[in-house]
C-alpha positions as protocol buffer text, in pm:
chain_id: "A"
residue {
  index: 1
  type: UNK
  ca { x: 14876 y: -10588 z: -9696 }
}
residue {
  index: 2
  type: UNK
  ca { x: 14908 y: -10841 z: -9951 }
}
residue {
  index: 3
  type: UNK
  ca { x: 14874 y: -11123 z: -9660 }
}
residue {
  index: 4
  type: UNK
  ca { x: 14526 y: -10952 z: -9547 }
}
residue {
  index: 5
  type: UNK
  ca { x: 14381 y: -10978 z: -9936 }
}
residue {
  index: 6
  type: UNK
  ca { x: 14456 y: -11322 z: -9893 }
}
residue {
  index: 7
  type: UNK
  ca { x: 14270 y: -11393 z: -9588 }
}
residue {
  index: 8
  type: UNK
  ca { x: 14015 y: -11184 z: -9677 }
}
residue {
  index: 9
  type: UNK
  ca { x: 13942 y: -11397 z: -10033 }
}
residue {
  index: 10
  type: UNK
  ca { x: 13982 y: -11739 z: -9868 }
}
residue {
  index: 11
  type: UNK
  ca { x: 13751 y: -11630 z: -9629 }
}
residue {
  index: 12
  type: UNK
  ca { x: 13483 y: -11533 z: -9857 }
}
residue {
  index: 13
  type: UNK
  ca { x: 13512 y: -11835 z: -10074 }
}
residue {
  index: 14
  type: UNK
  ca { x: 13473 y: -12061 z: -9740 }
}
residue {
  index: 15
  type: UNK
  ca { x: 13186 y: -11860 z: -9601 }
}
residue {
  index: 16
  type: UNK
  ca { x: 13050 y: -11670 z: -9922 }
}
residue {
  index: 17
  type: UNK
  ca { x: 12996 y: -11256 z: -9952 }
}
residue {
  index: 18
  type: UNK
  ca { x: 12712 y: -11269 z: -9754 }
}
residue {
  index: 19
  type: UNK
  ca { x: 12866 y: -11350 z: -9436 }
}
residue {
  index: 20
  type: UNK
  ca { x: 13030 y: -11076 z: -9461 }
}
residue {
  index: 21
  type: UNK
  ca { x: 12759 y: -10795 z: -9535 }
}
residue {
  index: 22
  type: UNK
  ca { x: 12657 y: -10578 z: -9224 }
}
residue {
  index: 23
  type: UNK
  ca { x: 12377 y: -10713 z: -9054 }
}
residue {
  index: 24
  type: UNK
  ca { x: 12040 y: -10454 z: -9079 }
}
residue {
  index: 25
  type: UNK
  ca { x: 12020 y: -10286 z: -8721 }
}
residue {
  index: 26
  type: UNK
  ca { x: 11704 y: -10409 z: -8533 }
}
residue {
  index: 27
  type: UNK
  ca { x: 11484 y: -10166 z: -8460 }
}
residue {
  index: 28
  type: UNK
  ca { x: 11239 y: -10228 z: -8174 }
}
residue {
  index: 29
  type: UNK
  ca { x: 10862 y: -10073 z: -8325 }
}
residue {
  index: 30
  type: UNK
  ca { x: 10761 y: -9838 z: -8045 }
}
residue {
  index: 31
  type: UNK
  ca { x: 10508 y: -9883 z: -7846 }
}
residue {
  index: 32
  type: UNK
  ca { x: 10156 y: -9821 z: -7974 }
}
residue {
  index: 33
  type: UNK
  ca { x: 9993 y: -9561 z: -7649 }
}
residue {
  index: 34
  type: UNK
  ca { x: 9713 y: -9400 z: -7626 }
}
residue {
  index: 35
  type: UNK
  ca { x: 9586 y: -9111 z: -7409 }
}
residue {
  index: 36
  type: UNK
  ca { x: 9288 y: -9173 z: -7149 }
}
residue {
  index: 37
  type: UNK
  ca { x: 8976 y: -9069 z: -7151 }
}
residue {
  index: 38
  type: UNK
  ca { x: 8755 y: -9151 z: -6870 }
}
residue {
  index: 39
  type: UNK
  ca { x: 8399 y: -9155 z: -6760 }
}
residue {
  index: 40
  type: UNK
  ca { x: 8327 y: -9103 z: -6428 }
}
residue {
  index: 41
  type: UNK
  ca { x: 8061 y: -9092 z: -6216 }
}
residue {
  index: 42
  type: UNK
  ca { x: 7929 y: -8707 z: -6119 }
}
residue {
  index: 43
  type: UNK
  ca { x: 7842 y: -8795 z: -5754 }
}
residue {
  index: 44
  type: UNK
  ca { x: 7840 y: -9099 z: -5512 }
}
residue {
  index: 45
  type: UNK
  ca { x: 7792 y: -9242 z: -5175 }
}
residue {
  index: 46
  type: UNK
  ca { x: 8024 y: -9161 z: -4951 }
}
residue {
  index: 47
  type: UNK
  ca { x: 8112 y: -9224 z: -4594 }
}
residue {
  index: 48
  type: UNK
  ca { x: 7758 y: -9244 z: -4410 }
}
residue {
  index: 49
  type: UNK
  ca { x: 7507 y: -9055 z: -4535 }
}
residue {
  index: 50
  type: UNK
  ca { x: 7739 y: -8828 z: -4747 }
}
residue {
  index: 51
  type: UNK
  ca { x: 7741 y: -8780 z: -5134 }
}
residue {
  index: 52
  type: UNK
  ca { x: 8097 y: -8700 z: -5281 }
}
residue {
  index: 53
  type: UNK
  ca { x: 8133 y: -8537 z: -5587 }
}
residue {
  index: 54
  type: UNK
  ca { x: 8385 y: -8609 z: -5842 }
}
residue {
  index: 55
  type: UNK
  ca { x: 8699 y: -8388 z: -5846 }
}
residue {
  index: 56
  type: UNK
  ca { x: 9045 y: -8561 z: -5970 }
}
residue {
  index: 57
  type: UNK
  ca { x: 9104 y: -8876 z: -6186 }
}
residue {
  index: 58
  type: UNK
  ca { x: 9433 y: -9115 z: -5984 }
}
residue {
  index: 59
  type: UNK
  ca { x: 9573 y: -9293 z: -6202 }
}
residue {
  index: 60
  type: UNK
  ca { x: 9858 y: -9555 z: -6073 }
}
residue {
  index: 61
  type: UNK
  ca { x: 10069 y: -9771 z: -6334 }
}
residue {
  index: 62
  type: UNK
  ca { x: 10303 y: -9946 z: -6075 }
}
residue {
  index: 63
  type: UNK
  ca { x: 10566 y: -9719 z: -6093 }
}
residue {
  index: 64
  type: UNK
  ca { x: 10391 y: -9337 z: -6040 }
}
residue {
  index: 65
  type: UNK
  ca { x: 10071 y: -9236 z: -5916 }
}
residue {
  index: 66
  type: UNK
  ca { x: 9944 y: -8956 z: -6118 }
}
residue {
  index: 67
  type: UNK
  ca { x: 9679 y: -8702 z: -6036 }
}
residue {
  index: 68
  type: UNK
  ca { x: 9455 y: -8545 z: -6284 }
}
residue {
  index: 69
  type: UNK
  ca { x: 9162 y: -8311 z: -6262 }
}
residue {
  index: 70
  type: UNK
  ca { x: 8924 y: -8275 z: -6537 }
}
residue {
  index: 71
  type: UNK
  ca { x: 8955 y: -8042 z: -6815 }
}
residue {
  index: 72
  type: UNK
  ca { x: 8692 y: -7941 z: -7055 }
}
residue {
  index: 73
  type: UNK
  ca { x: 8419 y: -8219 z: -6905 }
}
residue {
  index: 74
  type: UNK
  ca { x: 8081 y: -8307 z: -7095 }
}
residue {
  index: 75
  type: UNK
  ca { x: 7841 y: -8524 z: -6962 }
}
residue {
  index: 76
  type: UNK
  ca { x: 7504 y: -8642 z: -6836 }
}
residue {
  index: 77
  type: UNK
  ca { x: 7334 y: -8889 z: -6658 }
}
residue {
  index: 78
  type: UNK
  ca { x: 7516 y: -8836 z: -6356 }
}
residue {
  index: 79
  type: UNK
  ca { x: 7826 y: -8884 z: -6544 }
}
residue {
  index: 80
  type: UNK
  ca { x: 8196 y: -8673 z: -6615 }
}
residue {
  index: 81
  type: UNK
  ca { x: 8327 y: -8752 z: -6950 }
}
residue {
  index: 82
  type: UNK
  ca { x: 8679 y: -8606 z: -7014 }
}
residue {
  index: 83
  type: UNK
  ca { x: 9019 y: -8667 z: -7221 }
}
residue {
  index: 84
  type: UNK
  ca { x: 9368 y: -8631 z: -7024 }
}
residue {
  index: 85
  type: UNK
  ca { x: 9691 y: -8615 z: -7195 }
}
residue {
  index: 86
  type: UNK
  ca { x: 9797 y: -8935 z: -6995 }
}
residue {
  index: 87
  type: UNK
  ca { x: 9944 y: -9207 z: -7238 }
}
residue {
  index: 88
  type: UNK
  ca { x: 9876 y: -9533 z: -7225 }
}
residue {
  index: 89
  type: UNK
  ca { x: 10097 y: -9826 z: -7310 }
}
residue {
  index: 90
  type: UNK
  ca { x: 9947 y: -10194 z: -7368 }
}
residue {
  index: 91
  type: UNK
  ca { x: 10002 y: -10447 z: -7141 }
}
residue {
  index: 92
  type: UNK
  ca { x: 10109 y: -10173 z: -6815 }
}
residue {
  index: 93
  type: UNK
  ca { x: 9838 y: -10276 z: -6523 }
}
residue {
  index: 94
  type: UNK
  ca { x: 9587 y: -9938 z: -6460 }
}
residue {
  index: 95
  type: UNK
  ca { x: 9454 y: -9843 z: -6099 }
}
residue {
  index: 96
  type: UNK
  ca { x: 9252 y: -9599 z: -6201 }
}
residue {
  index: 97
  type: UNK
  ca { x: 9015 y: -9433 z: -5950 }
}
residue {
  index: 98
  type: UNK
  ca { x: 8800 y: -9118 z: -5922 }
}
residue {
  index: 99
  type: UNK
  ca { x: 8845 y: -8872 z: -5647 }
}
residue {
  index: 100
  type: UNK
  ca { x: 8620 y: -8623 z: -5446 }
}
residue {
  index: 101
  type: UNK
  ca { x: 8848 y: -8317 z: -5475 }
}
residue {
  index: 102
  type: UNK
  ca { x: 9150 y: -8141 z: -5699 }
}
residue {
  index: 103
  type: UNK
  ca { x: 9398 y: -8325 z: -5496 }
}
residue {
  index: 104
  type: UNK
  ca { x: 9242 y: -8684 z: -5531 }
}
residue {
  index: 105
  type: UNK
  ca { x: 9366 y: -8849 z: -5172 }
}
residue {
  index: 106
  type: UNK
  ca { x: 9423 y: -8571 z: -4957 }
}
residue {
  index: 107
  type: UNK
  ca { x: 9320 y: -8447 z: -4591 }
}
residue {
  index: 108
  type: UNK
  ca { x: 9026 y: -8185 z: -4621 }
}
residue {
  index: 109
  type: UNK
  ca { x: 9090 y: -7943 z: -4316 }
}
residue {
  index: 110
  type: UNK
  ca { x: 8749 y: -7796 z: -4356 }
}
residue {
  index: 111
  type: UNK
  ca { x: 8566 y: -8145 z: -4274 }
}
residue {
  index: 112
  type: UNK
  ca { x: 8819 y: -8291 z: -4060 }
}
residue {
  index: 113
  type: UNK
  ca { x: 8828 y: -8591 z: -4310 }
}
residue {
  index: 114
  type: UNK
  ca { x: 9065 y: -8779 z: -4569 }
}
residue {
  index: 115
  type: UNK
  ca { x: 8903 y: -8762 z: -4899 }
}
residue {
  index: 116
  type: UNK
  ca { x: 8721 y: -8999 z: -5053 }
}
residue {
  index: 117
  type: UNK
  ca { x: 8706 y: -9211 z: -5390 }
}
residue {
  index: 118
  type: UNK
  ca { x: 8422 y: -9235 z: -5608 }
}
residue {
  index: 119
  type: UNK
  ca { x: 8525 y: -9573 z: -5682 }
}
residue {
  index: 120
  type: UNK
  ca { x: 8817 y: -9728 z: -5936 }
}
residue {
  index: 121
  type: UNK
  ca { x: 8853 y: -9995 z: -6160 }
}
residue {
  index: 122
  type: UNK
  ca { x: 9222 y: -10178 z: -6268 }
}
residue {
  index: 123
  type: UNK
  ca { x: 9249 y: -10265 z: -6641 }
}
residue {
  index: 124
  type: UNK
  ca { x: 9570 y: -10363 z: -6868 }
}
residue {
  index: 125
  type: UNK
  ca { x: 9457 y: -10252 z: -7198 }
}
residue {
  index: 126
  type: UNK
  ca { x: 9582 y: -10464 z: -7530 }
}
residue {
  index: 127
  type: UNK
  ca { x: 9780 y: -10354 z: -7831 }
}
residue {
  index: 128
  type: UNK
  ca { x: 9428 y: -10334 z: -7995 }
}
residue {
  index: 129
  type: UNK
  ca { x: 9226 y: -10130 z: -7763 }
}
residue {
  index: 130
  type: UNK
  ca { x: 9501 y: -9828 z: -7787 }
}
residue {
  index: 131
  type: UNK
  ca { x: 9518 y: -9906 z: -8196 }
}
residue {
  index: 132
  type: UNK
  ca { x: 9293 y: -9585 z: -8264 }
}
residue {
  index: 133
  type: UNK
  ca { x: 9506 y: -9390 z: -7986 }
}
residue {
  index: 134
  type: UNK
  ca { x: 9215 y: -9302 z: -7729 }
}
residue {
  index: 135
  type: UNK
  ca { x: 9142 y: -9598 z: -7474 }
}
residue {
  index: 136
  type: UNK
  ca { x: 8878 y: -9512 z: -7261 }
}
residue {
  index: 137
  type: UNK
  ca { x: 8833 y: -9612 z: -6905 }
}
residue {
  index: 138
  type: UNK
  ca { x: 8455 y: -9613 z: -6740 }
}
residue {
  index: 139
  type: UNK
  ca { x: 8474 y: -9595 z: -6347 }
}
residue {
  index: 140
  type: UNK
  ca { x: 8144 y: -9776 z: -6211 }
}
């Protein structure tokens, strides 16, 4: 025992007390997210002379594809504009994409028909633009 005290003191006179003292645990900050909100268009050209109507948001991060249909919409001017629970994370690439029906890609017995998107947009938001923890996406 005595041998250890011995080694111990020699070694903090070469190397002083601080080398010794437990290094602070790093802690990673967590991500910043925010949740979506996104303003779609109401209605839009589709195939021919058709006009789809919106119906689900898709939202595709790389990883999962995500459906999402609208709850508690406003709007006007031919425009949906909703909040999801869907977090967001800064710098994770977005396909986001608006979708004629509840299902957003999905075959439509009735019309014989795939259904159709309203259009999409990609975007890889910043640290800052989920900062107040709502990042909003507008689909053209």
């Amino acid at each position: 025992m005595r041998a250890r005290s011995t080694v111990m003191a020699a070694l903090v006179a070469v190397t002083g007390a601080t080398a010794l003292a437990a290094a602070p645990a790093a802690t990673a900050a967590p991500a910043a997210t925010a949740v979506l909100a996104a303003d779609v268009p109401l209605a839009a050209r589709g195939e021919g002379t058709s006009v789809v109507y919106f119906g689900s948001l898709r939202i595709d991060d790389g990883k999962t594809v995500t459906c999402l249909t609208a709850s508690n919409p406003s709007g006007g001017d031919g425009r949906i504009r909703f909040t999801t629970d869907y977090k967001i994370t800064p710098g994770v690439s977005y396909g986001v994409s608006a979708w004629e029906t509840g299902k957003c890609s999905t075959y439509i017995e009735q019309t014989g028909r795939w259904s159709q998107s309203l259009g999409g947009v990609t975007v890889t938001p910043t640290a800052a633009d989920v900062a107040d923890g709502v990042y909003e996406v507008r689909v053209p």
